[in-house]
XYZ file of C-alpha atoms in Angstrom:
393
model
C 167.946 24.517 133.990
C 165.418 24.432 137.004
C 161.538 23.549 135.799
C 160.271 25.423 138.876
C 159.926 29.237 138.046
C 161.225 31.072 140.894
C 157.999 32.338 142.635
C 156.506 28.914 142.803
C 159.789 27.838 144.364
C 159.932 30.787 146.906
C 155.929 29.876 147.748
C 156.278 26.645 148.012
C 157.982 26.853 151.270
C 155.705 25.404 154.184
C 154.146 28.748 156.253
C 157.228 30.961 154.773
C 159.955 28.749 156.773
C 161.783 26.441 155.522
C 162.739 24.773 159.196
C 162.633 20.576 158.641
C 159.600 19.713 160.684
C 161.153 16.216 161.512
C 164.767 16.480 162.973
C 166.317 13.214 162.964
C 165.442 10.972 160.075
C 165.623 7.225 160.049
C 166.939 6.207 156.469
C 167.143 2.290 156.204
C 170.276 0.883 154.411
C 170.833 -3.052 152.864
C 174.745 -3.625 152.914
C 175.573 -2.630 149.338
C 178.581 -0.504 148.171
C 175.171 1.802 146.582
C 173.834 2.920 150.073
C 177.456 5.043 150.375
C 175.829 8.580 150.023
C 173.405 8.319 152.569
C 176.290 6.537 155.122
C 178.577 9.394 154.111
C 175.658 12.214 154.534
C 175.742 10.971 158.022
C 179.289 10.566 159.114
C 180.454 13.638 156.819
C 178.007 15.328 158.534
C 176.191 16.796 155.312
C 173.243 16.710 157.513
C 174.328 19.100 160.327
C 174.077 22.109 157.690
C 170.474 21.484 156.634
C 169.508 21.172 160.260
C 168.837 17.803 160.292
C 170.072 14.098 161.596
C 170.137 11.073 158.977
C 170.244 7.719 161.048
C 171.599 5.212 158.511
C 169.914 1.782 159.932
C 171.218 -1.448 158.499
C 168.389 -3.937 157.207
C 168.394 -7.504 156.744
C 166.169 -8.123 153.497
C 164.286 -5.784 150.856
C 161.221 -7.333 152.471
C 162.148 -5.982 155.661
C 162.602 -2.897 154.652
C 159.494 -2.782 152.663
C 157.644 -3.671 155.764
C 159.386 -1.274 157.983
C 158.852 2.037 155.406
C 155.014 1.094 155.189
C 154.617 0.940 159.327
C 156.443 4.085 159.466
C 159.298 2.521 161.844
C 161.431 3.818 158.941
C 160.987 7.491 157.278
C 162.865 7.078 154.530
C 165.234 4.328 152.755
C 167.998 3.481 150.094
C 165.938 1.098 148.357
C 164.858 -0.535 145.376
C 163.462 1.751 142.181
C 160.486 -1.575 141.209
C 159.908 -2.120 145.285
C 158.679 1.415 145.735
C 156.667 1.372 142.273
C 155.715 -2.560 143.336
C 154.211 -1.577 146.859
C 152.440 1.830 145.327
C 150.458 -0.513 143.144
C 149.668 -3.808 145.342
C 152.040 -5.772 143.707
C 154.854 -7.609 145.918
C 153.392 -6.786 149.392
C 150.744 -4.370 150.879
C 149.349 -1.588 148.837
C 150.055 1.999 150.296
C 150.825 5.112 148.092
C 154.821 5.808 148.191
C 157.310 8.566 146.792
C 160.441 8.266 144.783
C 162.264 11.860 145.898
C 166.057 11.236 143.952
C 168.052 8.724 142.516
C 170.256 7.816 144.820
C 172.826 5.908 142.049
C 173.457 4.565 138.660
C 174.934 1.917 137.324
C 177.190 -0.817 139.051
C 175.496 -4.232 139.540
C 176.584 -7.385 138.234
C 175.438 -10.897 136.789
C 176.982 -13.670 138.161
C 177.024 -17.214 136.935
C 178.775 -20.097 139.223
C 182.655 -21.059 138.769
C 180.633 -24.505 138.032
C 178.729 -23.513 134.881
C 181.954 -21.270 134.058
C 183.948 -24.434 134.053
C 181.448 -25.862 130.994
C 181.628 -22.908 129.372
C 179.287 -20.643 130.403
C 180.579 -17.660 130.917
C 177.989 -14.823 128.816
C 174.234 -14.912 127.981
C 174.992 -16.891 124.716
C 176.856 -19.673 126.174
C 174.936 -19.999 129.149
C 171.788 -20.341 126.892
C 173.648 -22.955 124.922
C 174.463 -25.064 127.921
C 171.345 -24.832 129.349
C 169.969 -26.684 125.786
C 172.580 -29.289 125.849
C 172.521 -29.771 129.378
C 168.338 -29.577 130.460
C 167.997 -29.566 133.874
C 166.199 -26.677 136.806
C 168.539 -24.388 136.724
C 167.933 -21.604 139.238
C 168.684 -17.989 139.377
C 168.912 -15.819 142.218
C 167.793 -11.907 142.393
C 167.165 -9.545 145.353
C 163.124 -8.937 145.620
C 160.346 -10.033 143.306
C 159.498 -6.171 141.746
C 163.164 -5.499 142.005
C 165.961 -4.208 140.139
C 168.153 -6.994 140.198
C 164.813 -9.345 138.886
C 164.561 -7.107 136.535
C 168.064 -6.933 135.400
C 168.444 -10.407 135.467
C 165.382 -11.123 133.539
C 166.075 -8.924 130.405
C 169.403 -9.872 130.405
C 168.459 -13.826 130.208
C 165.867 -12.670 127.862
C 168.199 -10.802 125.423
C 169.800 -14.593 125.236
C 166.456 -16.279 124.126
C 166.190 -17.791 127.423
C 162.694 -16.918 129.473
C 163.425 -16.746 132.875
C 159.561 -17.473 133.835
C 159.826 -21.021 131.733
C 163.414 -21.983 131.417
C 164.504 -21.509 134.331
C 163.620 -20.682 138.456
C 163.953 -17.515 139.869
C 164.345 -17.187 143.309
C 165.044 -14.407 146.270
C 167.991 -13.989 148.339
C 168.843 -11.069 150.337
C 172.185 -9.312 149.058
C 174.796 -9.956 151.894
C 173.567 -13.936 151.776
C 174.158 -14.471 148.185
C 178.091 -15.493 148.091
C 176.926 -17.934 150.560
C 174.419 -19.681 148.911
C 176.315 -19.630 146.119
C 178.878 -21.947 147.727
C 176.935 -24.508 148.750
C 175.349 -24.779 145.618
C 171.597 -22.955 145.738
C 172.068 -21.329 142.418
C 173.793 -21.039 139.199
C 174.161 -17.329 139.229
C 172.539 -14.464 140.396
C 172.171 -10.595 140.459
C 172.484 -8.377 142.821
C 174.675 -5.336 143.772
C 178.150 -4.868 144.900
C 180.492 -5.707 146.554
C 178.598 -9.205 146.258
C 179.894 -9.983 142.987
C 183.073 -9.204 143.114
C 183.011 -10.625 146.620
C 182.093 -14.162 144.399
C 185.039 -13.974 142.234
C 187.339 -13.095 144.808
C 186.061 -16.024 146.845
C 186.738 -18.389 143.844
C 183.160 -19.268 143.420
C 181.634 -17.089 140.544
C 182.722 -14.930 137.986
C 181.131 -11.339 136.120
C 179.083 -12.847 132.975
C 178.035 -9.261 132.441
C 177.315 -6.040 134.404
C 173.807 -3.972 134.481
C 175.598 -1.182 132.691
C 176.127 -3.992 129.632
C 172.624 -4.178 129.865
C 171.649 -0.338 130.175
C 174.313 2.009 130.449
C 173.603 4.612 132.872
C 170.746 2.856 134.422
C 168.789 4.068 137.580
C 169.640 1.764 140.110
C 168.616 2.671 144.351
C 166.502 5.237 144.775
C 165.395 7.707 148.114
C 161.965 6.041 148.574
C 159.652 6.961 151.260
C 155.852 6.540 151.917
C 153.145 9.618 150.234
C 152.220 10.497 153.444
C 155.962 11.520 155.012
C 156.504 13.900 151.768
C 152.577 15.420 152.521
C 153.775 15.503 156.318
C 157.431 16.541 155.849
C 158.265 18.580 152.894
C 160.985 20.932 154.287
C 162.628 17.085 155.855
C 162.607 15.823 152.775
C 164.090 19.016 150.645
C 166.771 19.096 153.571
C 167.238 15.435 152.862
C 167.385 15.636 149.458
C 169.658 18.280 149.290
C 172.133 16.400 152.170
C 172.454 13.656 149.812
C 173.181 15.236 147.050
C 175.920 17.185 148.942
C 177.271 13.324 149.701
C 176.687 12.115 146.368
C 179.274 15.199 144.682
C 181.690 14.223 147.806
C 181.689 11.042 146.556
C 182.113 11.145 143.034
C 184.671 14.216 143.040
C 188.200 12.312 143.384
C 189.312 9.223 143.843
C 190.739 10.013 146.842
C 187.236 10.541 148.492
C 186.058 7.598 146.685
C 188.874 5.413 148.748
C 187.551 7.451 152.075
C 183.827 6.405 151.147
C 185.742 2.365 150.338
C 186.988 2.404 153.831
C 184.047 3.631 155.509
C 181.162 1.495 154.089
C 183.534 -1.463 154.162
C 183.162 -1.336 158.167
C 180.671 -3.559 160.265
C 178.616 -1.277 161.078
C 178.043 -0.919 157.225
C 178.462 -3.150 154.591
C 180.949 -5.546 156.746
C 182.862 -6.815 153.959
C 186.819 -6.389 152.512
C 187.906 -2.713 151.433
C 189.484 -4.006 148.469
C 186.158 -6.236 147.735
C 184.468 -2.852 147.022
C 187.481 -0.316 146.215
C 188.382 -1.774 142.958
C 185.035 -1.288 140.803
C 183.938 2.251 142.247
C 186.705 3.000 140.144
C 186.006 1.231 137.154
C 188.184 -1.352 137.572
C 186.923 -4.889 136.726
C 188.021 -8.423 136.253
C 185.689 -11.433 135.603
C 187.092 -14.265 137.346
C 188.440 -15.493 134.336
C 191.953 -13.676 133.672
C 190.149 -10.539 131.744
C 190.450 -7.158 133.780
C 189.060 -4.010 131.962
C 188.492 -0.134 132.981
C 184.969 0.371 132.567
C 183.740 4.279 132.055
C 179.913 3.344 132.923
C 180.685 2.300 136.708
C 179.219 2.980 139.643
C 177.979 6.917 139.956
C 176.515 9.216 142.316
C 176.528 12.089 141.099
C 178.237 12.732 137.996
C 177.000 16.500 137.976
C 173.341 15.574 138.791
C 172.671 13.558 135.613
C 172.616 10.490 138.421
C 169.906 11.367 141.078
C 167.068 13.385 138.806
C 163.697 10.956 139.413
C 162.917 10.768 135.795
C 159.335 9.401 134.757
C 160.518 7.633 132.290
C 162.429 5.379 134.721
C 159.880 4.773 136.864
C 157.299 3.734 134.212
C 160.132 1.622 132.822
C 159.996 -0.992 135.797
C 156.459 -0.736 135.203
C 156.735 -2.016 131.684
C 158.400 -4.816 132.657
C 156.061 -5.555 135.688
C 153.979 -6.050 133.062
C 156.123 -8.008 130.697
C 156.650 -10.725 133.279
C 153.204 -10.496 134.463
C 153.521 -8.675 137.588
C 150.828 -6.945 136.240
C 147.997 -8.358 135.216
C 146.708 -4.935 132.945
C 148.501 -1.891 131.678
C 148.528 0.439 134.507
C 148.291 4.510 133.865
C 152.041 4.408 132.886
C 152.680 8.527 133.116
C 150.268 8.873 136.017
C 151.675 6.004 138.236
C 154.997 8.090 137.440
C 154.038 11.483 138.384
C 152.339 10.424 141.679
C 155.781 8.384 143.038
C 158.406 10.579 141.260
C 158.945 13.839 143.684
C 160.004 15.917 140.696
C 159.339 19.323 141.734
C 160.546 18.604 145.063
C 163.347 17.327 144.035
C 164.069 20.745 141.505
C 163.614 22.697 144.569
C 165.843 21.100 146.196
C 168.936 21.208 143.405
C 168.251 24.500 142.530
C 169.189 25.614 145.788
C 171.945 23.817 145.776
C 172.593 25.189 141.534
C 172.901 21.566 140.578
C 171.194 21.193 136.959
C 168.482 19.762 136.374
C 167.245 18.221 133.208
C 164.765 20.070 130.538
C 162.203 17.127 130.049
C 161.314 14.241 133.083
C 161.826 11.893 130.000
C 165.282 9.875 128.859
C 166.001 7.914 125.889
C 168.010 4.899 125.887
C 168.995 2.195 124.195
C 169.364 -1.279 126.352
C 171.170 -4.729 125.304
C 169.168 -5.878 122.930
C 168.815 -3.071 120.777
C 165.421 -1.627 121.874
C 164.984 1.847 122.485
C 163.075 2.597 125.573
C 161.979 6.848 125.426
C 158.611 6.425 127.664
C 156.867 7.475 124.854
C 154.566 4.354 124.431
C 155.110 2.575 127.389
C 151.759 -0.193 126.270
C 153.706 -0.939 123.431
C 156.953 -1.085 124.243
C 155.543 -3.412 127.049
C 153.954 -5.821 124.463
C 156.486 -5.430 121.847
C 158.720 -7.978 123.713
C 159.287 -11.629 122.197
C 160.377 -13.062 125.099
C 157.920 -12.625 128.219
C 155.764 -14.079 131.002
């Protein structure tokens, strides 16, 4: 299944050795139930065997952690798929060539609109769209970071209801642990963002699940294991060893539910995502409820692993935040789609790295799928797919 053919893969070994040549690695976090394989690489000591030392630090804001990859106080983080591709090209904060080197998870975010507009009746993208007509007013959305997933999410999701979220509505930035909060007192009528935050809302009686990302693409790439060009030119053998300690984490996690639970209790700690075990135990398993007396088991939640069909860095992804960069004017032109892709995407690196560990990996660096509103998105024509949209910036 490996792309590499085995000498290149033997050769491409710094000087013959494949020692790390950084030791202890400082991988940034946000407090999200989706940075549990790098936490558990750490404290199941996945790391020890590759000869190396992840340091999961917890960050305050994307921004931060943006800032903190690109001065190098960071080496690597769980981050966001569009902030890596965002600061590669200029676009939401300083320009400086970055790398993409796995997936990290798909899958497993939510949209949340207020108990509020749930009380009128606003409880999917149709009926929120319908209120918003009867009832005009500013009504204001909340995602994680301007090139972000969650944005995004949130923006193709409003979009697949007719409404634009760059002229109906105002989009604004909170980090991920502060949303329930400003949700109560009132700064926004929904929002997306990761877990546990949205179940967190419904379980404080103040939102309720209007729809989750995998409603809008099933099997989506969500966090990826971003770090700047120059640490993977610097660092190869690190990052292989990372890579390959992570992945180790990522099967943990996703082979029982038993070690699902152990992963719950851990992450759920201060030190981590500081939150309720049961606010993130419950829909690592599938199990969701919207607020609104409707529970259902959902097959497309939250995955690490799911025998390496998560964490391959797929082009196509990548140039797929691009085309909506571009959609919602991000970006002013079309960039090099496929070259943007290939420079940020650690492909080879990461087939290296799952070979050794003989996890598959996929014949083609391209994916087809088919999101909410029926479009088929292949990264085969990424200009036009881009401009084929009726709703955009």
């Amino acid at each position: 299944m490996s792309m590499v053919p085995p000498g290149v893969r033997s050769a491409a070994w710094a000087a013959g050795s494949d020692a790390p040549e950084k030791k202890e690695i400082r991988i940034g976090f946000i407090p999200l139930t989706d940075c549990a394989s790098v936490v558990m690489a750490a404290v199941n000591k996945f790391d020890e065997k590759y000869g190396i030392k992840i340091i999961p630090t917890k960050e305050a804001s994307w921004a931060g952690v943006r800032d903190k990859l690109v001065n190098g106080e960071l080496d690597m983080a769980h981050v966001l798929y569009g902030l890596i591709y965002g600061v590669h090209l200029g676009i939401g904060g300083p320009k400086k060539d970055m790398a993409n080197l796995m997936t990290l998870n798909n899958n497993g975010q939510a949209l949340t609109l207020s108990k509020a507009l749930a009380d009128k009746g606003a409880t999917d993208v149709a009926s929120l769209a319908a209120l918003m007509k009867k009832e005009p007013r500013e009504y204001t959305f909340a995602q994680t970071f301007p090139t972000g997933t969650h944005a995004m999410w949130l923006y193709y999701w409003l979009a697949s209801g007719g409404i634009n979220p760059m002229k109906d509505a105002k989009a604004i930035v909170v980090p991920p642990p502060q949303m329930v909060a400003n949700m109560r007192v009132g700064n926004m009528d929904g929002f997306c963002v990761g877990e546990p935050w949205n179940h967190r809302a419904i379980m404080d009686g103040i939102g309720i699940t209007a729809a989750t990302t995998q409603d809008v693409w099933k099997d989506h790439p969500e966090k990826i294991l971003g770090c700047t060009a120059e640490f993977v030119q610097k660092n190869p053998n690190t990052c292989r060893a990372v890579i390959m300690a992570i992945l180790e984490a990522s099967r943990w996690i996703d082979a029982s539910i038993s070690n699902k639970m152990k992963m719950a209790e851990v992450i759920a700690q201060r030190a981590y995502v500081n939150t309720s075990v049961d606010a993130i135990n419950q829909r690592i398993l599938g199990r969701y409820q919207n607020g609104l007396g409707k529970t259902w088991d959902d097959p497309n939640h939250m995955k690490f692993f799911n025998d390496g069909a998560v964490n391959y860095p797929y082009l196509s992804d990548g140039m797929w935040f691009l085309t909506q960069h571009k959609r919602w004017g991000l970006l002013k032109d079309h960039p090099d789609y496929l070259g943007v892709a290939k420079k940020i995407n650690q492909t080879e690196l990461y087939a290296q790295a799952a070979s050794k560990l003989g996890v598959s990996v996929p014949k083609s660096p391209l994916r087809s799928s088919k999101l909410i509103d029926g479009v088929v998105w292949d990264g085969s024509n990424p200009a036009k797919y881009a401009d084929g949209f009726k709703v955009k910036a």
